[in-house]
Amino acid sequence: MKEYESNNYDVIVVGAGHAGSEAALAASRMGEKTLLLTINLDMVAFMPCNPSLGGPAKGIVVREIDALGGQMGKAIDATYIQMRMLNTGKGPAVRALRAQADKELYHSVMKNTLENQPNLTLRQGIVEELIVEDGVCVGVVTNTGARYRAKSVVLTAGTSSRGKIIIGELMYSSGPNNSIPSIKLSEDLENQGFKLTRFKTGTPPRVNKHTIDFDKTEEQPGDEEPNHFSFETPDENYLKLKEQLSCWMTYTNAKTHEIIQNNLDRAPMFSGVIEGVGPRYCPSIEDKIVRFADKPRHQIFLEPEGRNTQEYYVGDFSTSMPEEVQLDMIHSVEGLENAEMMRPGYAIEYDVIEPWQLKSTLETKIIDNLFTAGQMNGTSGYEEAAGQGLIAGINAALKNQDKDPFILGRDDAYIGVLIDDLVTKGTNEPYRLLTSRAEYRLILRHDNADMRLTEKGHDLGLINEERYNAFVNKRNDIENEFNRLSKTMIKPNDDVQSFMVENNFKPLQDGILAADLLKRPEVHYGDIEKFIGVVNVDRRVKEQVEIIIKYEGYIRKEKANIEHLRKMESKMIPENIDYRQVTNLATEAIEKLEKINPRTVAQASRISGVNPADIGILSVYIERGRIAKKEAH
Amino acid sequence: MSMVTDYDTIAAVSTPPGEGAISIVRLSGEQSIEIANKIFKGKNLATVDSHTINYGHIIDDDKTIDEVMVSVMRAPRTFTMEDVVEINTHGGIVATNEVLQLLIEQGARLAEPGEFTKRAYLNGRIDLTQAESVMDVIRAKTDKAMQVAVNQLEGNLSKLIKNLRQEILDVLANVEVNIDYPEYDTDELTTKMLLEKAKQVKTSINGLLKTSQNGEILREGLATAIVGKPNVGKSSILNTLLDEDRAIVTDVAGTTRDVIEQFVNLDGIPLRLIDTAGIRETDDKVEKIGVDRSKNAIDTADLIVLVLDGSREIIQEDTDLLELTSSKKRIIIINKNDLSEKTDKASLSSYITGSDVLISTSAITNDGIDDIKEAVKKLFMLGIEDSRNDVLVTNARQAGLLRQARVSLDEVINGIENEMPIDLVQIDMTNCWEKLGEITGESYPDELITQLFSQFCLGK
């Protein structure tokens, strides 16, 4: 292929999935002239697997992206067909919003946003090579021979990298959903010295709505009460329940399990065809049946893929069985006896960059000004990808602008937890964000993502003044309302006493502070308002005040733990440290530390294989070095 | 980047100061053997087999300092996992110090308190509870205390704590599944499970904490004050106890060098007698030692042995002491029962409480001495028949962390009773798990090691 010199950019983003879209938007909004290249423009922000966003941890990430000025929250708010708040029976820390997406609409809304973004060029093209000069990435070359130059490059290749689709005995080279795979880029990365590994993921079959017997399934409607992902979407935009589409639940049964058992020798997972490591938390149905043999049935969720399609996603039924077996499996399920399969499920195997090769900024350690994000870093999930894309895009821009990098801590955001886990601990299966991965989840709530991150987004130039001012007003309202409740005494008048009796509380002897009454279980903000009067503020302000007051004791505990973490995080490890000079470090620890090259003692302590004794030795070494330096001065 | 980084070779006298039969000077570090060789006349220590003991002399130029046995132990099969040399000297404190001085002249550095143990820990040889029990072995006052310490060195407490942590982790995993996968038919039994586990772990911790008092006593000795007006026979009781137990532990220097504490081994229970000097003095001197003098001793004592003269009527001074000690665990001894009985149980009835133990003794005939021992055991629930299998919590750091873990468990229980959501209750359960981890050093709070090792005495 004859190459030609094409245009120059500040940032080039390769891949326009969920990571690439956020990366390109962030970079261009931060003033960088940005090029977004993708294999197929009709698959921008495509959802190749489940047609939904959010859920525990992931839903919080979407809100964090929104608070930092990213796009995912706004895009889903414009395109959802159902909205549900999960974990409402639990505490505020783990409540999570989940939306069913109209996947076609989601794609076109995001594509439209990219197309209308100033400073951003969206173009179809397959990147085959990086241009690297003196260890710095300065551009890319596409299959059509175009040489694009840039100050920095963000790769978000997703599952396209040497992708292989597997259905039973059938295996062929392909990206997600029969798209063109990216082959040469992987080879180039290996030539550049990157260590790649193979991961596997999968997707279930889809069936035609008209062939589902919904009477045999359980309906799962959305919520009546309005909730959106973006802090900017007003409640009045919320779809009425009757405008939302339901999901439906059914189960596998003994017959389904029998079909799978009888055909295990044809399952690529077990016949040895698949080399890649699959996720434990989102296993294929054949995997579940083998591993949890004693479970008589497994749940299946039937999810609409959009308003203008009859395709239904058969959730939790991911499989790579041969097509004929998939058909039998589907037809064994109640409600799907006559279902017409529109697409078979498949497994896909792809290359990932082992994430220990990345810094916390998502810049690679091997090539400067080269960033990677999303599924190619070993994660799974649209939200995890988008969060990384945003951070990579921001840091690419900051690097070009010679500014300090942007790194979120484990106490700042789930995105911080995600990236720290990746670059510190690595992962040997597709990484899914879980709330249990966060140490401080009571602080990292979905409802306070704006409180945590809007200021940072504003500093980066990703939050405009109008939104910032609204945020500052909200913050002030929260403070004022908090103060009002902390100071207002509720007198034991008749109304109050009868309320106490109704709720099985002892009648009040004296007055009680509004805040103290609110702390009691089963007492809500609305009850307090009856006694101290209603203030005209947004419901989300009241929600914040209620959470802050009600869970004050627990929040305090987490904050104390965070203080401790911050102390450890403030102990920086010199960048040019030679771990082999640190006597008595265990060999395993030396290898791990050299590989990961942590920035702080706290990060080092999170590396598996580095034990507390190693951390002790390391701390002493660094401390001595500091003392020696001081004395030398 | 040049740093002072290598672990240099350290030296210290590892045996308690005093006139023991032998003292041990210990070296640890890469240059141990080289340094020892320079002052040793005998076999070439550089070529002897590892884990051998070698006869020879310590010399300073041509002058012989002492006749010694030198153990050479090469890394890594040593306590610190470094090369270790132990010089067994025969001389008293002067010769031993001279050996140490010579080693330092040859390039060793005087070890900081606890530095040998610190190295063992840092080199991955032992975990924290084990590090602590090393200290306990050294400081063990009796064989029984030694046995407990040895058990801990073998990791019994660690094992128990690790099991508890595993159990907590199992429940926490359930909570997490419940939170992260709300769409699945995970049962709502999780809260109940959490509550049950919290209660169960709390029971285990309570059990351990109960032993901590015993552990503390075994390690530190039971602070015992023998009080009574002059001439009631305090010192003869003391001497009988001392005679009875032919092995007086030793005079051990306490925190301040001025205070000498005396230990009595009472069937394996170390009694740390406080103000014994006072007791001895008073009997010798005509000078009357009043209630004031005893007050301090009484305040700090775990156990009061109040001695009355059974051959005389009780007087104001006796009743003052009875009142002063009424809130303490005490043994009231009516001594001199070989003489006439002027004071008996009946005459004391208005001064004694239900927990008091009254014993009638004669220091002359040894009558009642065994009763004293039994009483002490009963009072402190030290009916430890065989401590071989016992896991005892023997130090304040461990007990403190166990208490903190228990506080977290109480908060778990409270939280559930107050219908707090499970993901909040989980915060306390996780805190409990982390506190338990600190005991064995598995979770790593920053200052732990520094704090821990600075508490250790010199030479270990």
XYZ file of N, CA, C and O in Angstrom, chain A residues 557, chain B residues 161 164 168 194-195 197-213 393 397-415 425 427-437 439:
224
model
N -16.669 7.016 59.828
C -15.733 5.886 59.872
C -14.972 5.758 58.561
O -13.759 5.540 58.556
N -6.768 -16.666 64.732
C -7.187 -15.379 64.159
C -7.445 -15.533 62.662
O -8.419 -15.018 62.122
N -10.765 -17.075 62.130
C -11.855 -16.116 62.348
C -12.003 -15.195 61.147
O -13.097 -14.913 60.682
N -15.239 -14.609 58.658
C -15.838 -13.293 58.403
C -15.857 -13.031 56.899
O -16.847 -12.564 56.340
N -25.189 -12.525 58.780
C -24.213 -11.561 59.259
C -24.332 -11.407 60.774
O -23.334 -11.374 61.496
N -25.567 -11.341 61.238
C -25.807 -11.177 62.669
C -25.267 -12.376 63.439
O -24.569 -12.234 64.449
N -22.991 -14.501 62.529
C -21.528 -14.567 62.480
C -20.913 -13.549 63.432
O -19.958 -13.843 64.141
N -21.509 -12.351 63.458
C -20.984 -11.320 64.350
C -21.028 -11.801 65.792
O -20.071 -11.650 66.551
N -22.143 -12.419 66.154
C -22.272 -12.900 67.530
C -21.272 -14.020 67.821
O -20.659 -14.061 68.878
N -21.123 -14.869 66.836
C -20.227 -16.013 67.020
C -18.766 -15.554 67.147
O -18.041 -15.993 68.032
N -18.374 -14.651 66.278
C -16.991 -14.155 66.347
C -16.781 -13.404 67.656
O -15.732 -13.500 68.282
N -17.832 -12.699 68.081
C -17.713 -11.958 69.330
C -17.467 -12.920 70.491
O -16.655 -12.644 71.369
N -18.175 -14.048 70.479
C -17.959 -15.040 71.531
C -16.506 -15.519 71.527
O -15.867 -15.613 72.572
N -15.982 -15.780 70.342
C -14.581 -16.217 70.250
C -13.649 -15.144 70.787
O -12.696 -15.432 71.509
N -13.930 -13.894 70.414
C -13.056 -12.816 70.864
C -13.164 -12.652 72.379
O -12.162 -12.471 73.067
N -14.380 -12.764 72.897
C -14.537 -12.696 74.348
C -13.698 -13.759 75.033
O -13.052 -13.494 76.040
N -13.746 -14.965 74.461
C -12.952 -16.050 75.012
C -11.468 -15.704 75.025
O -10.771 -15.881 76.020
N -11.018 -15.158 73.914
C -9.607 -14.793 73.814
C -9.265 -13.684 74.802
O -8.209 -13.687 75.420
N -10.194 -12.735 74.925
C -9.913 -11.618 75.826
C -9.881 -12.072 77.280
O -9.140 -11.524 78.080
N -10.705 -13.082 77.593
C -10.656 -13.603 78.953
C -9.269 -14.153 79.231
O -8.731 -13.990 80.310
N -8.716 -14.800 78.227
C -7.378 -15.346 78.430
C -6.356 -14.227 78.503
O -5.267 -14.425 78.995
N -6.721 -13.060 77.975
C -5.706 -12.019 77.912
C -5.320 -11.577 79.304
O -4.185 -11.208 79.562
N -6.292 -11.646 80.218
C -5.941 -11.298 81.589
C -4.947 -12.332 82.111
O -3.914 -12.004 82.670
N -3.890 -14.794 74.866
C -3.492 -13.488 74.374
C -2.642 -12.866 75.456
O -3.120 -12.650 76.557
N -1.018 -5.111 73.048
C -1.347 -4.718 71.674
C -2.410 -5.657 71.099
O -3.399 -5.219 70.518
N -2.180 -6.955 71.318
C -3.149 -7.919 70.808
C -4.508 -7.730 71.468
O -5.545 -7.724 70.799
N -4.483 -7.566 72.784
C -5.747 -7.410 73.506
C -6.458 -6.145 73.035
O -7.674 -6.134 72.841
N -5.690 -5.083 72.827
C -6.267 -3.818 72.382
C -6.963 -3.978 71.040
O -8.087 -3.508 70.847
N -6.313 -4.669 70.130
C -6.907 -4.867 68.808
C -8.142 -5.754 68.884
O -9.126 -5.531 68.193
N -8.064 -6.764 69.758
C -9.236 -7.625 69.921
C -10.411 -6.809 70.438
O -11.541 -6.989 70.014
N -10.121 -5.907 71.359
C -11.208 -5.065 71.888
C -11.784 -4.188 70.787
O -12.984 -4.012 70.673
N -10.898 -3.635 69.960
C -11.388 -2.801 68.850
C -12.242 -3.632 67.881
O -13.268 -3.166 67.384
N -11.788 -4.852 67.650
C -12.555 -5.733 66.756
C -13.924 -6.001 67.366
O -14.939 -6.045 66.670
N -13.935 -6.139 68.693
C -15.203 -6.409 69.371
C -16.124 -5.200 69.287
O -17.335 -5.345 69.125
N -15.561 -4.016 69.396
C -16.377 -2.804 69.247
C -17.047 -2.806 67.866
O -18.241 -2.548 67.728
N -16.257 -3.147 66.842
C -16.828 -3.205 65.491
C -17.969 -4.215 65.421
O -18.989 -3.974 64.781
N -17.778 -5.351 66.083
C -18.826 -6.370 66.071
C -20.080 -5.868 66.771
O -21.199 -6.104 66.317
N -19.883 -5.160 67.886
C -21.040 -4.585 68.581
C -21.786 -3.642 67.651
O -23.013 -3.579 67.668
N -21.011 -2.903 66.856
C -21.661 -1.968 65.937
C -22.387 -2.708 64.810
O -23.410 -2.236 64.325
N -21.836 -3.846 64.424
C -22.552 -4.680 63.446
C -23.900 -5.091 64.039
O -24.956 -4.922 63.421
N -23.842 -5.586 65.270
C -25.055 -6.094 65.917
C -26.063 -4.960 66.119
O -27.243 -5.095 65.798
N -25.563 -3.829 66.615
C -26.425 -2.654 66.778
C -27.055 -2.228 65.467
O -28.238 -1.930 65.399
N -26.216 -2.171 64.454
C -26.669 -1.726 63.144
C -27.805 -2.596 62.641
O -28.815 -2.096 62.159
N -23.782 -1.920 57.483
C -23.360 -2.850 58.524
C -22.056 -3.526 58.127
O -21.167 -3.753 58.935
N -19.611 -2.318 56.671
C -18.435 -1.477 56.950
C -17.811 -1.893 58.279
O -16.592 -2.044 58.397
N -18.665 -2.122 59.279
C -18.147 -2.510 60.590
C -17.580 -3.919 60.572
O -16.586 -4.208 61.225
N -18.229 -4.788 59.807
C -17.722 -6.153 59.723
C -16.344 -6.152 59.062
O -15.446 -6.868 59.478
N -16.199 -5.331 58.054
C -14.900 -5.235 57.385
C -13.852 -4.649 58.331
O -12.714 -5.108 58.368
N -14.259 -3.649 59.104
C -13.326 -3.089 60.079
C -12.861 -4.148 61.070
O -11.688 -4.220 61.410
N -13.788 -4.976 61.502
C -13.454 -6.051 62.432
C -12.425 -6.973 61.784
O -11.413 -7.327 62.391
N -12.674 -7.299 60.551
C -11.772 -8.186 59.796
C -10.371 -7.568 59.707
O -9.352 -8.235 59.852
N -10.342 -6.267 59.499
C -9.045 -5.603 59.385
C -8.313 -5.523 60.714
O -7.102 -5.701 60.776
N -9.069 -5.268 61.780
C -8.441 -5.211 63.106
C -7.823 -6.564 63.441
O -6.716 -6.640 63.956
N -8.537 -7.620 63.152
C -7.994 -8.956 63.415
C -6.744 -9.181 62.572
O -5.780 -9.787 63.018
N -6.772 -8.657 61.379
C -5.609 -8.792 60.504
C -4.398 -8.072 61.057
O -3.269 -8.515 60.882
N -3.556 -7.937 64.049
C -2.938 -8.751 65.092
C -1.846 -9.624 64.499
O -0.757 -9.746 65.042
